[in-house]
CSV table of C-alpha atoms and ligand atoms in Angstrom, one decimal:
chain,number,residue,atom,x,y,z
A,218,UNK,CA,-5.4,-29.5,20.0
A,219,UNK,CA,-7.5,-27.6,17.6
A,220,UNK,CA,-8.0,-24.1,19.2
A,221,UNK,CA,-10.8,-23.1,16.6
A,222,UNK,CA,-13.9,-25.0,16.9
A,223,UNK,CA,-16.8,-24.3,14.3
A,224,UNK,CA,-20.3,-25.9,14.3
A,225,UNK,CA,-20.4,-25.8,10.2
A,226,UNK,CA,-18.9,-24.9,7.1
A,227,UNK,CA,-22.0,-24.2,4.7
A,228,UNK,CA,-21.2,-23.9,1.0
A,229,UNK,CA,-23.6,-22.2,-1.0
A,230,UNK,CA,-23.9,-22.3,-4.2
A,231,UNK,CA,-20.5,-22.3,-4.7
A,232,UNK,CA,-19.7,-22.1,-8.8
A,233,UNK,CA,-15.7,-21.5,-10.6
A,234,UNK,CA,-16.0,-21.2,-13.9
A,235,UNK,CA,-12.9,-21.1,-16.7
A,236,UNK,CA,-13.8,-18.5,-18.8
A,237,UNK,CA,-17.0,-20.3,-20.6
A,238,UNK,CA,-16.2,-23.8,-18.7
A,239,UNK,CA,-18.0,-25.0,-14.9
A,240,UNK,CA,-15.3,-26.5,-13.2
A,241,UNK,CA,-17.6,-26.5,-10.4
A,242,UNK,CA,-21.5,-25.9,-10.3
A,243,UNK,CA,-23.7,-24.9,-7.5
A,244,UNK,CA,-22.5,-26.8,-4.8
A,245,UNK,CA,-24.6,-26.8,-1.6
A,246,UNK,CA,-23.1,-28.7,1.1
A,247,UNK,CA,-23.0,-28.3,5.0
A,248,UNK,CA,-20.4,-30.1,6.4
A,249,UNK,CA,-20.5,-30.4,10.4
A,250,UNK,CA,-17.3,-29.7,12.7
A,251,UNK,CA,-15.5,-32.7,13.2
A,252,UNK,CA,-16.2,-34.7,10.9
A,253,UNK,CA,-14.0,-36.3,7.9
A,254,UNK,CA,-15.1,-35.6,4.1
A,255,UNK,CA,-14.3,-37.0,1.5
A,256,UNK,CA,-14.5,-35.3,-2.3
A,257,UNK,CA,-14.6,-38.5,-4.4
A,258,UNK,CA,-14.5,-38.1,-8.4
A,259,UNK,CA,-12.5,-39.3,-11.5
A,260,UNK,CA,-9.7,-36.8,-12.4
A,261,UNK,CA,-11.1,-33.3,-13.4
A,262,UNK,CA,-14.1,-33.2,-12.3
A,263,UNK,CA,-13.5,-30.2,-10.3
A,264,UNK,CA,-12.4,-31.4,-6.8
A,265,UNK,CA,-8.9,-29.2,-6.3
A,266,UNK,CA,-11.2,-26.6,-7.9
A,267,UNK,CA,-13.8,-27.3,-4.6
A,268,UNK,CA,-10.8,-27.3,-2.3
A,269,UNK,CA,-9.2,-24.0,-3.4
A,270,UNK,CA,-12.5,-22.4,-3.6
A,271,UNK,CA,-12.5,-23.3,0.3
A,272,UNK,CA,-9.7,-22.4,1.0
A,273,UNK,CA,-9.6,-19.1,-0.3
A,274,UNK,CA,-6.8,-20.2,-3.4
A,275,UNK,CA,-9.1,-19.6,-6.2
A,276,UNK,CA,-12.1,-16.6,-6.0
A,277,UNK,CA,-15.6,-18.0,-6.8
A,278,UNK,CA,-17.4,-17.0,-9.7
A,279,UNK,CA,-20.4,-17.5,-7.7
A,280,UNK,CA,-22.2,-18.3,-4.2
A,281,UNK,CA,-20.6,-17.7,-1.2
A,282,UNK,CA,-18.9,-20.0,1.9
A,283,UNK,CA,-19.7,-19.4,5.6
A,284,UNK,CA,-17.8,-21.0,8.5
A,285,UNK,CA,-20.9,-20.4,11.5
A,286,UNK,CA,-22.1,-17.1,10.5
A,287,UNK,CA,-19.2,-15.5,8.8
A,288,UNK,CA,-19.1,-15.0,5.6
A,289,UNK,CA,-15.8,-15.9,4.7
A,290,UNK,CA,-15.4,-16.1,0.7
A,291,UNK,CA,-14.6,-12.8,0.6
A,292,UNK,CA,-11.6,-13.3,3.0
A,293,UNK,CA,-7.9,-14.0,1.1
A,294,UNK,CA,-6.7,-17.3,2.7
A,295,UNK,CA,-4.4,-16.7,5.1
A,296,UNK,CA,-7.2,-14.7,7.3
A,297,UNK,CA,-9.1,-18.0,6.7
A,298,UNK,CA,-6.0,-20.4,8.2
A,299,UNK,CA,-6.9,-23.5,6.8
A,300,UNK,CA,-4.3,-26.1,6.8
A,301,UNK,CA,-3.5,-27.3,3.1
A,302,UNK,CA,-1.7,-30.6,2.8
A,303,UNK,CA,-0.9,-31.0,-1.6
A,304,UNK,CA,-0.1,-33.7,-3.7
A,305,UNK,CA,3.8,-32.9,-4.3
A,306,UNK,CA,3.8,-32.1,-0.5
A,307,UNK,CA,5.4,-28.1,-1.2
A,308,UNK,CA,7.9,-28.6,1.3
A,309,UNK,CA,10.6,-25.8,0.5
A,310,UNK,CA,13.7,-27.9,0.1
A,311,UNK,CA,16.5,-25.6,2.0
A,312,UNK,CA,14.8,-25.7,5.3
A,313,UNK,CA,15.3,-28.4,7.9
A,314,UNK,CA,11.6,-30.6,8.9
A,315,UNK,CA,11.6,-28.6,12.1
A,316,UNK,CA,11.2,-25.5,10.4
A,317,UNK,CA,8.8,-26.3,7.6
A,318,UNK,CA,6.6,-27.1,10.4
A,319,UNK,CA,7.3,-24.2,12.0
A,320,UNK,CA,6.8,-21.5,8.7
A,321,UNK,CA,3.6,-21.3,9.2
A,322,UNK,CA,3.7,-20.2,12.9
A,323,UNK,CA,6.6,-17.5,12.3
A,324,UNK,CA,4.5,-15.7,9.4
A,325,UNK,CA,1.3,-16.1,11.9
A,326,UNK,CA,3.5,-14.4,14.4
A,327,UNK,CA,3.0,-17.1,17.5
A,328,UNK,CA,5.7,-16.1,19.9
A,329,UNK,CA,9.1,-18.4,20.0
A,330,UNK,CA,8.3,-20.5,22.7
A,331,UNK,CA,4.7,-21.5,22.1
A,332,UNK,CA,5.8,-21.9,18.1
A,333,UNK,CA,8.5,-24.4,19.5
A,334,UNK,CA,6.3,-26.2,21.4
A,335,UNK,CA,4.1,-26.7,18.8
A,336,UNK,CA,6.6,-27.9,16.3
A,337,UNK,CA,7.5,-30.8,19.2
A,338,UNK,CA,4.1,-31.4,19.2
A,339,UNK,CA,3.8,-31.8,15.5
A,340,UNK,CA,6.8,-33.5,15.7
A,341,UNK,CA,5.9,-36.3,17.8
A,342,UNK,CA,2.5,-36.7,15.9
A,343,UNK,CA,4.2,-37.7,12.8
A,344,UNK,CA,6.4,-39.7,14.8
A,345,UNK,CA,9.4,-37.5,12.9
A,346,UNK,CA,11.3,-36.7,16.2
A,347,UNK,CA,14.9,-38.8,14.6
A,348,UNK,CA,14.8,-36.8,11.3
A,349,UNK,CA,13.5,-33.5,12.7
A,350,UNK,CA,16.7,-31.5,11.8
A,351,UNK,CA,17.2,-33.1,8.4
A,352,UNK,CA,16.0,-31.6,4.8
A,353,UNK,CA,13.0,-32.7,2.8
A,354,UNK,CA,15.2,-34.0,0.2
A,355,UNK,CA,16.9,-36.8,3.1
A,356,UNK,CA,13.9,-38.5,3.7
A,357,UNK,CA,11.6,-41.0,1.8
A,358,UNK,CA,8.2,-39.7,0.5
A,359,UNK,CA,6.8,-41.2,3.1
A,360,UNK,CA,8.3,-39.2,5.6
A,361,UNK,CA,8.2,-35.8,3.5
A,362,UNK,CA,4.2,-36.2,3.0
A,363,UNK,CA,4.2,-36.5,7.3
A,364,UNK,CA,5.9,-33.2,7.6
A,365,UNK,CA,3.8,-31.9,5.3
A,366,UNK,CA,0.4,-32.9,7.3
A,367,UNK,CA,2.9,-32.0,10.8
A,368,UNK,CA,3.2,-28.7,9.1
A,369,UNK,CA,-0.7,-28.0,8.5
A,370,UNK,CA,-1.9,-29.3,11.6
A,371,UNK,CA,1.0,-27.4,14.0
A,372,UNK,CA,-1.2,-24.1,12.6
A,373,UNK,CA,-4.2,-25.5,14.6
A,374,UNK,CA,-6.2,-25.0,11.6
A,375,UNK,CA,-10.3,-25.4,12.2
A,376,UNK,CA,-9.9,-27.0,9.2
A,377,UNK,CA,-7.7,-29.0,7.2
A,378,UNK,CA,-7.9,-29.5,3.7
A,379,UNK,CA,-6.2,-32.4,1.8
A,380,UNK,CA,-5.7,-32.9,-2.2
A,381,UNK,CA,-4.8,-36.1,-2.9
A,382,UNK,CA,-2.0,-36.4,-0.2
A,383,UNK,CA,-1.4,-40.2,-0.7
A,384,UNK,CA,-1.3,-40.2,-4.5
A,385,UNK,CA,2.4,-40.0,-4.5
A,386,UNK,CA,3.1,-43.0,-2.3
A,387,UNK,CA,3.3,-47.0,-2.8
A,388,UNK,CA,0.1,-48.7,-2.1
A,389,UNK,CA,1.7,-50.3,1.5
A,390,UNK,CA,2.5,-46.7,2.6
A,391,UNK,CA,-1.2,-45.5,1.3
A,392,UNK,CA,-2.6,-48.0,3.6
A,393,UNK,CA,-0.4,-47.0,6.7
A,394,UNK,CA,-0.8,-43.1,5.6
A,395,UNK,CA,-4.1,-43.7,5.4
A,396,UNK,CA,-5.0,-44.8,8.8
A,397,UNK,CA,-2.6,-42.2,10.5
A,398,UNK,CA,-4.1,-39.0,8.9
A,399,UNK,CA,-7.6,-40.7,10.1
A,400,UNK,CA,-6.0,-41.3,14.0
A,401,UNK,CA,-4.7,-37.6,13.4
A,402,UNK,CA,-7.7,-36.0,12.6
A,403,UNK,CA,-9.7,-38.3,15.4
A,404,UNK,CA,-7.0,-37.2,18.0
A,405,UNK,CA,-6.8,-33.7,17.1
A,406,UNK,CA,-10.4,-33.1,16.9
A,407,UNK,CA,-10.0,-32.0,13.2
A,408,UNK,CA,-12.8,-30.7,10.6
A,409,UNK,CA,-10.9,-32.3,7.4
A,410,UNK,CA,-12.0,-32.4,3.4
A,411,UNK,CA,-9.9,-35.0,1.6
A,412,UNK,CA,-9.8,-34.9,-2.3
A,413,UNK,CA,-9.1,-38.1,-3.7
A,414,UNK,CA,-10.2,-40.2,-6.9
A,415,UNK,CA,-9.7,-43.0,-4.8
A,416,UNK,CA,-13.2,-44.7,-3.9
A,417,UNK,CA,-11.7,-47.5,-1.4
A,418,UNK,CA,-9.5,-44.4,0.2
A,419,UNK,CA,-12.8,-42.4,0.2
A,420,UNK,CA,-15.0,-45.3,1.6
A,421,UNK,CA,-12.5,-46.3,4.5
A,422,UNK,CA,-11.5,-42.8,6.0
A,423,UNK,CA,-14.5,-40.6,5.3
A,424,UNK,CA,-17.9,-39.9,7.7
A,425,UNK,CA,-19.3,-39.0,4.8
A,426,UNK,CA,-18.4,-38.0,1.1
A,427,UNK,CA,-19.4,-36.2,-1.9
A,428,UNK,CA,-19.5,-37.7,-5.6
A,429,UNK,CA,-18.8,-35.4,-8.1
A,430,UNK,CA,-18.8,-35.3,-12.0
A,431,UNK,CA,-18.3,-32.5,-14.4
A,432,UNK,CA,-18.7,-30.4,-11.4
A,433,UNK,CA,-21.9,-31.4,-9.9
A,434,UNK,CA,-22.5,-32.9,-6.7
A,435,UNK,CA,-24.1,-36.4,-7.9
A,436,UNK,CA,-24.1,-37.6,-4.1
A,437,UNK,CA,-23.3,-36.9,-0.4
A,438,UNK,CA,-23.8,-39.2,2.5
A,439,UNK,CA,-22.3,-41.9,4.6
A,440,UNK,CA,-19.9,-44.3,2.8
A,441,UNK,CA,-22.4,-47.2,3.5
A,442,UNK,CA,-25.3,-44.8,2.1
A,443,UNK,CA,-23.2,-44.0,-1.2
A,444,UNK,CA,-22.5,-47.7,-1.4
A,445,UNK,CA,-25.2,-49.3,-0.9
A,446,UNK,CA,-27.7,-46.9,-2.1
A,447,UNK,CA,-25.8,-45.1,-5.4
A,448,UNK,CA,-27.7,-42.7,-6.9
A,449,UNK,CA,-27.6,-42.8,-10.0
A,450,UNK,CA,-25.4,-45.2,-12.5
A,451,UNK,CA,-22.6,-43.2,-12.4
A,452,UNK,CA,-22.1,-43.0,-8.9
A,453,UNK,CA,-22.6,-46.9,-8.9
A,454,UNK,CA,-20.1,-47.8,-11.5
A,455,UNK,CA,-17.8,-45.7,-9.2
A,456,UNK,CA,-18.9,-47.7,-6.5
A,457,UNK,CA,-18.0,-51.0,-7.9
A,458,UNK,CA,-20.6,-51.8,-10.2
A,459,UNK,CA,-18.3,-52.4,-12.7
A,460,UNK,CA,-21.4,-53.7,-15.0
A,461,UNK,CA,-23.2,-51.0,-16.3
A,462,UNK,CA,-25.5,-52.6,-19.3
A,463,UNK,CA,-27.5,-50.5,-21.1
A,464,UNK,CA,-31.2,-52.0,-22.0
A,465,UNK,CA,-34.1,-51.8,-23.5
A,466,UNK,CA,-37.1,-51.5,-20.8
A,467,UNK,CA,-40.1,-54.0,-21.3
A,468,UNK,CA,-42.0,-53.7,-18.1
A,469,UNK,CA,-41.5,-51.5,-15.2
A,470,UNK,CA,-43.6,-50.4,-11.7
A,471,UNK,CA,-42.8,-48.3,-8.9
A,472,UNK,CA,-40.2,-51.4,-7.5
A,473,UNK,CA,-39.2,-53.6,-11.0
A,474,UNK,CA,-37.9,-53.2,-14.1
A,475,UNK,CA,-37.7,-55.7,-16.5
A,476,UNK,CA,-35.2,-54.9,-19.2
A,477,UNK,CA,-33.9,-57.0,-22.0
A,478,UNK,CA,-30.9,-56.4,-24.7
A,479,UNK,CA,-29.9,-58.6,-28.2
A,480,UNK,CA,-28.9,-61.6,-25.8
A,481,UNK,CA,-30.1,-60.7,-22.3
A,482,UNK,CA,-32.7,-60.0,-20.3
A,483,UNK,CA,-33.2,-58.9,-16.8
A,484,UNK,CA,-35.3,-58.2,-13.8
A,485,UNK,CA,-33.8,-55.6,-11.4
A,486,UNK,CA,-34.5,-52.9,-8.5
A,487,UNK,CA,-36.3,-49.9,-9.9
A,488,UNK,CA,-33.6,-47.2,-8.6
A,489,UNK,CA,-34.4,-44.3,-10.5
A,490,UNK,CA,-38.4,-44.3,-11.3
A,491,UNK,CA,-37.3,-45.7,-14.8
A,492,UNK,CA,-40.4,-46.1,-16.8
A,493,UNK,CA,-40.0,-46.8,-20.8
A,494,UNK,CA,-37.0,-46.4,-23.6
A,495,UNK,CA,-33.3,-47.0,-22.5
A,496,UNK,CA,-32.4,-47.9,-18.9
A,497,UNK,CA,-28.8,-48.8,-17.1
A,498,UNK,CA,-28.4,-52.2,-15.4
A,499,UNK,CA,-25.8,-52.2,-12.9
A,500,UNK,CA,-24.5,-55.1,-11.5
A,501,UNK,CA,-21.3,-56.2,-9.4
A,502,UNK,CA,-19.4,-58.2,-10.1
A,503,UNK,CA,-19.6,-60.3,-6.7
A,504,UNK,CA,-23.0,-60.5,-6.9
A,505,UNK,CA,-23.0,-63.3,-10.2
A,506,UNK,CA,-23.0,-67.0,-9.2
A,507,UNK,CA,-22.1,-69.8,-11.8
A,508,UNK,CA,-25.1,-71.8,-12.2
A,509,UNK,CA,-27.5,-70.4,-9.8
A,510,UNK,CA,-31.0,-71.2,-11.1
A,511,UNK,CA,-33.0,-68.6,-9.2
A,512,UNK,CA,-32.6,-65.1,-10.2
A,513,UNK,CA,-31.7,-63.7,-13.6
A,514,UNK,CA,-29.3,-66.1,-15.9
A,515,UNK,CA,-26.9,-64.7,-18.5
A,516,UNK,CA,-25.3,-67.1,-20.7
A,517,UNK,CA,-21.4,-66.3,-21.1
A,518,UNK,CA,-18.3,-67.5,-22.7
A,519,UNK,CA,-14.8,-66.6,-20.5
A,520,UNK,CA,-12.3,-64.5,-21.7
A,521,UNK,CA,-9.8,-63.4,-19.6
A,522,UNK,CA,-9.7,-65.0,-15.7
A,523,UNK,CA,-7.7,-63.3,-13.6
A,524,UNK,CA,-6.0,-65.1,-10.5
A,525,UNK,CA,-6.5,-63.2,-7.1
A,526,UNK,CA,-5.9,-65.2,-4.7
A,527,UNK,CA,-9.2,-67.0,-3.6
A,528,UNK,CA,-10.8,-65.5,-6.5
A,529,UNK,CA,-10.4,-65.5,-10.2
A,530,UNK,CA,-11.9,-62.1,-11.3
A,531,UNK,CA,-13.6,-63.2,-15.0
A,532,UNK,CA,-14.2,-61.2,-17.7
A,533,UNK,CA,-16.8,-62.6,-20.2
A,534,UNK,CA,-19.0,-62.4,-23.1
A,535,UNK,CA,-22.3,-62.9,-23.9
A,536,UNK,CA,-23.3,-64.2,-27.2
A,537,UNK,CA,-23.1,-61.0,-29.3
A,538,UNK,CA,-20.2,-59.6,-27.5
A,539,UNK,CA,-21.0,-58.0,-24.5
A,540,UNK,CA,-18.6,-57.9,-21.8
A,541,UNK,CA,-20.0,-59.2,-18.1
A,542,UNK,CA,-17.2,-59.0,-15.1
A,543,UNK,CA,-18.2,-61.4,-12.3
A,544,UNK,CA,-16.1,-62.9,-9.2
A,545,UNK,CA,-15.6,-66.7,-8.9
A,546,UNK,CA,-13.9,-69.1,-7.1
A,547,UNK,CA,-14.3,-71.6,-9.4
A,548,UNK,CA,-11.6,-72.4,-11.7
A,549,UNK,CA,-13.1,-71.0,-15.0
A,550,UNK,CA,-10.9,-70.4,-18.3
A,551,UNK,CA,-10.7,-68.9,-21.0
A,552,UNK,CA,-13.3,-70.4,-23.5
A,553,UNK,CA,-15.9,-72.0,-20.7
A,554,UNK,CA,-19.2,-71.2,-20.9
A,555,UNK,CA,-21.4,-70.6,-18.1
A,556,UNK,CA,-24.3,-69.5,-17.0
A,557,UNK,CA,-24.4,-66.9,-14.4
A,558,UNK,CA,-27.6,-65.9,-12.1
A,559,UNK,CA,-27.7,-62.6,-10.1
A,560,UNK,CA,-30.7,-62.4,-7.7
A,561,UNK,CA,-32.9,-59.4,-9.1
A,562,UNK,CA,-32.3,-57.4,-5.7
A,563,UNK,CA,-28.5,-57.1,-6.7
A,564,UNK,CA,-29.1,-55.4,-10.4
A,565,UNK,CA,-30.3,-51.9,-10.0
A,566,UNK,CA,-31.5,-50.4,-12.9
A,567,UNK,CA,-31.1,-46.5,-13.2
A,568,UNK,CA,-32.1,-44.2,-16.1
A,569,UNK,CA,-30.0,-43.9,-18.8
A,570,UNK,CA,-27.7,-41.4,-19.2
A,571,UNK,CA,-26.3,-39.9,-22.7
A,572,UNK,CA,-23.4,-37.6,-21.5
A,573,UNK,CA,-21.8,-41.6,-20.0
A,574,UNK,CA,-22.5,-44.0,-23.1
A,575,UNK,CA,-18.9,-43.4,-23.4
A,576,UNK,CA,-18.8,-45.6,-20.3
A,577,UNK,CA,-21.4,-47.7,-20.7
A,578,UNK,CA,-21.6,-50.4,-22.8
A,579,UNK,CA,-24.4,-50.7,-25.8
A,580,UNK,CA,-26.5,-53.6,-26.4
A,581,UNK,CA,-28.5,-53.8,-29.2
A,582,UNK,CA,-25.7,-52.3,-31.3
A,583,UNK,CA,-22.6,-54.5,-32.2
A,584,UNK,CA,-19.9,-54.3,-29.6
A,585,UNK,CA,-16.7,-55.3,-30.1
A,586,UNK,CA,-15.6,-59.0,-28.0
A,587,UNK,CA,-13.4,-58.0,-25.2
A,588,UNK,CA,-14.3,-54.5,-25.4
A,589,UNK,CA,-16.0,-53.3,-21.6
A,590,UNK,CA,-15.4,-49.9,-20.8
A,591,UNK,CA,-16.3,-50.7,-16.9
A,592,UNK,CA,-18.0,-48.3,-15.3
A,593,UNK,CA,-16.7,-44.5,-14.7
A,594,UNK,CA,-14.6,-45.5,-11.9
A,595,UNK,CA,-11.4,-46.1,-11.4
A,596,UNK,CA,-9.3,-48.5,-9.6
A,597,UNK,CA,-10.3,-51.5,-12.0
B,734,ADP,P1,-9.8,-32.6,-10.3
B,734,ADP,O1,-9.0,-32.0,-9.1
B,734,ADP,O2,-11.1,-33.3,-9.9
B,734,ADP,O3,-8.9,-33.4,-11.2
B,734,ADP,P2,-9.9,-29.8,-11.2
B,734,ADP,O4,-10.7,-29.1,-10.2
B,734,ADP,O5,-8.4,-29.7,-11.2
B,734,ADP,O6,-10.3,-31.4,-11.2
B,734,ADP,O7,-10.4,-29.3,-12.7
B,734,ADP,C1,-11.8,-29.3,-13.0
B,734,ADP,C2,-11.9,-28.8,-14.4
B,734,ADP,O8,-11.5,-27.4,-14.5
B,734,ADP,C3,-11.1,-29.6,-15.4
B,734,ADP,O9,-11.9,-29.7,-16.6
B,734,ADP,C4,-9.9,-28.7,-15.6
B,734,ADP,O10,-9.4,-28.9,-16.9
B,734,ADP,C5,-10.5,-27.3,-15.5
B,734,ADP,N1,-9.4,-26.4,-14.9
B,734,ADP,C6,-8.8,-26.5,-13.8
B,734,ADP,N2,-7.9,-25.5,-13.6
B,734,ADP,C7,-8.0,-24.7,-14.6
B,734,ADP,C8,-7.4,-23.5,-15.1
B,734,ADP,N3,-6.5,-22.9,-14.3
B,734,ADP,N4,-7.7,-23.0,-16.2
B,734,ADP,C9,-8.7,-23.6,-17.0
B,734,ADP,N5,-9.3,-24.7,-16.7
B,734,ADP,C10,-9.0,-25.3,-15.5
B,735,MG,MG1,-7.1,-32.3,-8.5
């Protein structure tokens, strides 16, 4: 249905500063037509910034965006026709669904009958044919966030763009929204970039995605790549490494790291060419075992066991009071000790990181019981 095929969107070196602030900083990324993007970061780290820079709401302060060849950067948005799908949906309340999906068409100047086709077309997509000719404010959010994609996609945009569309909606509808704006963009033959600080939303609809922080692309590749493979701690702790120690290295090659704290010590994947001083242990918390004797141990006392179902999901201490999250489905409470093992495959150690102590926890000064920032995700 898309009329406007591209072979790439190259961003280069695209910076927006607030006055003396980077909200975004030199970000190079080539992003193939077709394919499904995700921009995945805690809240401000400059993602809506990234989308409005791409689609033409906000001037760059410096690089420059091409869509094949053309320079387009320099163009103000509506001669770039990206389809924009927002948070608060911007549906203007007075007009029926039919003809929010239709605005755009009537200011682009498509005649009558090929704008009304369109709208059916849209329409039926969004499966919104019943409540075509009500207003915004008749139907559930839901329903209004639909007309809002029916709305951007009706343009035939070569490329949609997507901030946060779900964030407004109950987790069942997320789910449901979720897979429909991935069979729309699969159907439609979309290009789409989808901002959310989501990383399960990120990881289930995106062919690949971007990890930012404080403006800087930290990662961009496959979801399995990012998952798998984090760069760097903070990418992992937004990956669900929800244990991010911070250690004092003893021994480390080219592969190992052995790296031990007041009560603790580990061996774990040399990730980031650590070689002496501080490093950053990540570990899931799947990945721990009660009593497994092969592998690194780490004595505990539970705290808090939460009940999910098949799993408790544990949160612990070690001796001098720092906190360890691990899955179990053994019936643990508070008060038990244990003694967890975690293969040294599963603990990757990266380099330290100053600007994210705030996240991570210390281990050779006095934390706190009780007291685990997690990792710099969210969704914990
Ligand atoms: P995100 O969408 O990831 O939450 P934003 O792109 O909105 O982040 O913001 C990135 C950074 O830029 C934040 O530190 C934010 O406070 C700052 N920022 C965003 N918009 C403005 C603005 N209009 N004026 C000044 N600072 C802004
Ligand atoms: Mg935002």
């Amino acid at each position: 249905m898309t009329d406007n095929h591209f072979r790439e969107l190259r961003l280069d070196g695209v910076s927006r500063a607030y006055g003396s602030q980077n909200a975004l900083n030199d970000l190079n990324l080539t992003i193939s037509g077709q394919e499904f993007i995700a921009l995945l970061g805690p809240s401000g780290c400059g993602k809506s910034t990234a989308l409005n820079c791409i689609a033409g709401l906000l001037p760059l302060t410096g690089g420059s965006i091409y869509l094949d060849d053309r320079r387009i950067d320099t163009l103000p948005p509506e001669q770039r026709g990206f389809g924009m799908v927002f948070q608060n949906y911007a549906l203007f309340p007075h007009m029926s669904v039919r003809k929010n999906i239709g605005f755009g068409l009537k200011m682009h100047k498509v005649p009558k009958a090929e704008a009304a086709k369109r709208v059916d077309e849209a329409v039926a997509l969004v499966q919104l044919q019943e409540h075509q000719h009500k207003a915004p404010g008749q139907l559930s959010g839901g329903q209004q966030q639909r007309v809002a994609i029916a709305r951007a996609v009706a343009l035939h945009p070569p490329l949609v763009l997507m901030d946060e569309p779900l964030s407004n909606l109950d987790a069942q509808l997320r789910l449901e929204m979720r897979m429909e704006i991935r069979r729309l963009h699969q159907n439609l033959g979309l290009t789409t970039v989808y901002v959310t600080h989501d990383q399960e939303e990120a990881l289930s609809m995106a062919d690949r995605l971007v990890v930012l922080r404080l403006g800087v692309m930290q990662q961009f590749g496959t979801p399995e790549e990012v998952y798998d493979h984090p760069a760097n701690a903070y990418v992992a702790g937004f990956m669900g490494y929800r244990n991010l120690l911070e250690l004092d290295i003893v021994t480390a090659d080219a592969e190992k790291v052995s790296a031990r704290g007041k009560h603790i010590a580990l061996v774990g994947a040399n990730r980031e060419s650590v070689t002496t001083g501080r490093a950053i242990a990540a570990i899931r918390p799947e990945d721990f075992t009660i009593g497994a004797t092969d592998g690194n141990r780490i004595e505990v006392t539970v705290d808090i066991a939460e009940y999910h179902g098949r799993e408790l999901s544990v949160q612990a201490s070690t001796a001098d009071g720092l906190s360890i999250y691990f899955r179990t489905s053994e019936r643990v409470a508070p008060g038990d000790h244990v003694v967890l093992g975690v293969p040294a495959h599963r603990v990757l150690v990266f380099r330290s990181d100053n600007s994210i102590d705030a996240d991570v926890q210390q281990t050779t000064e006095d934390a706190p019981a009780g007291v685990g920032a997690g990792g710099p995700g969210t969704g914990r």
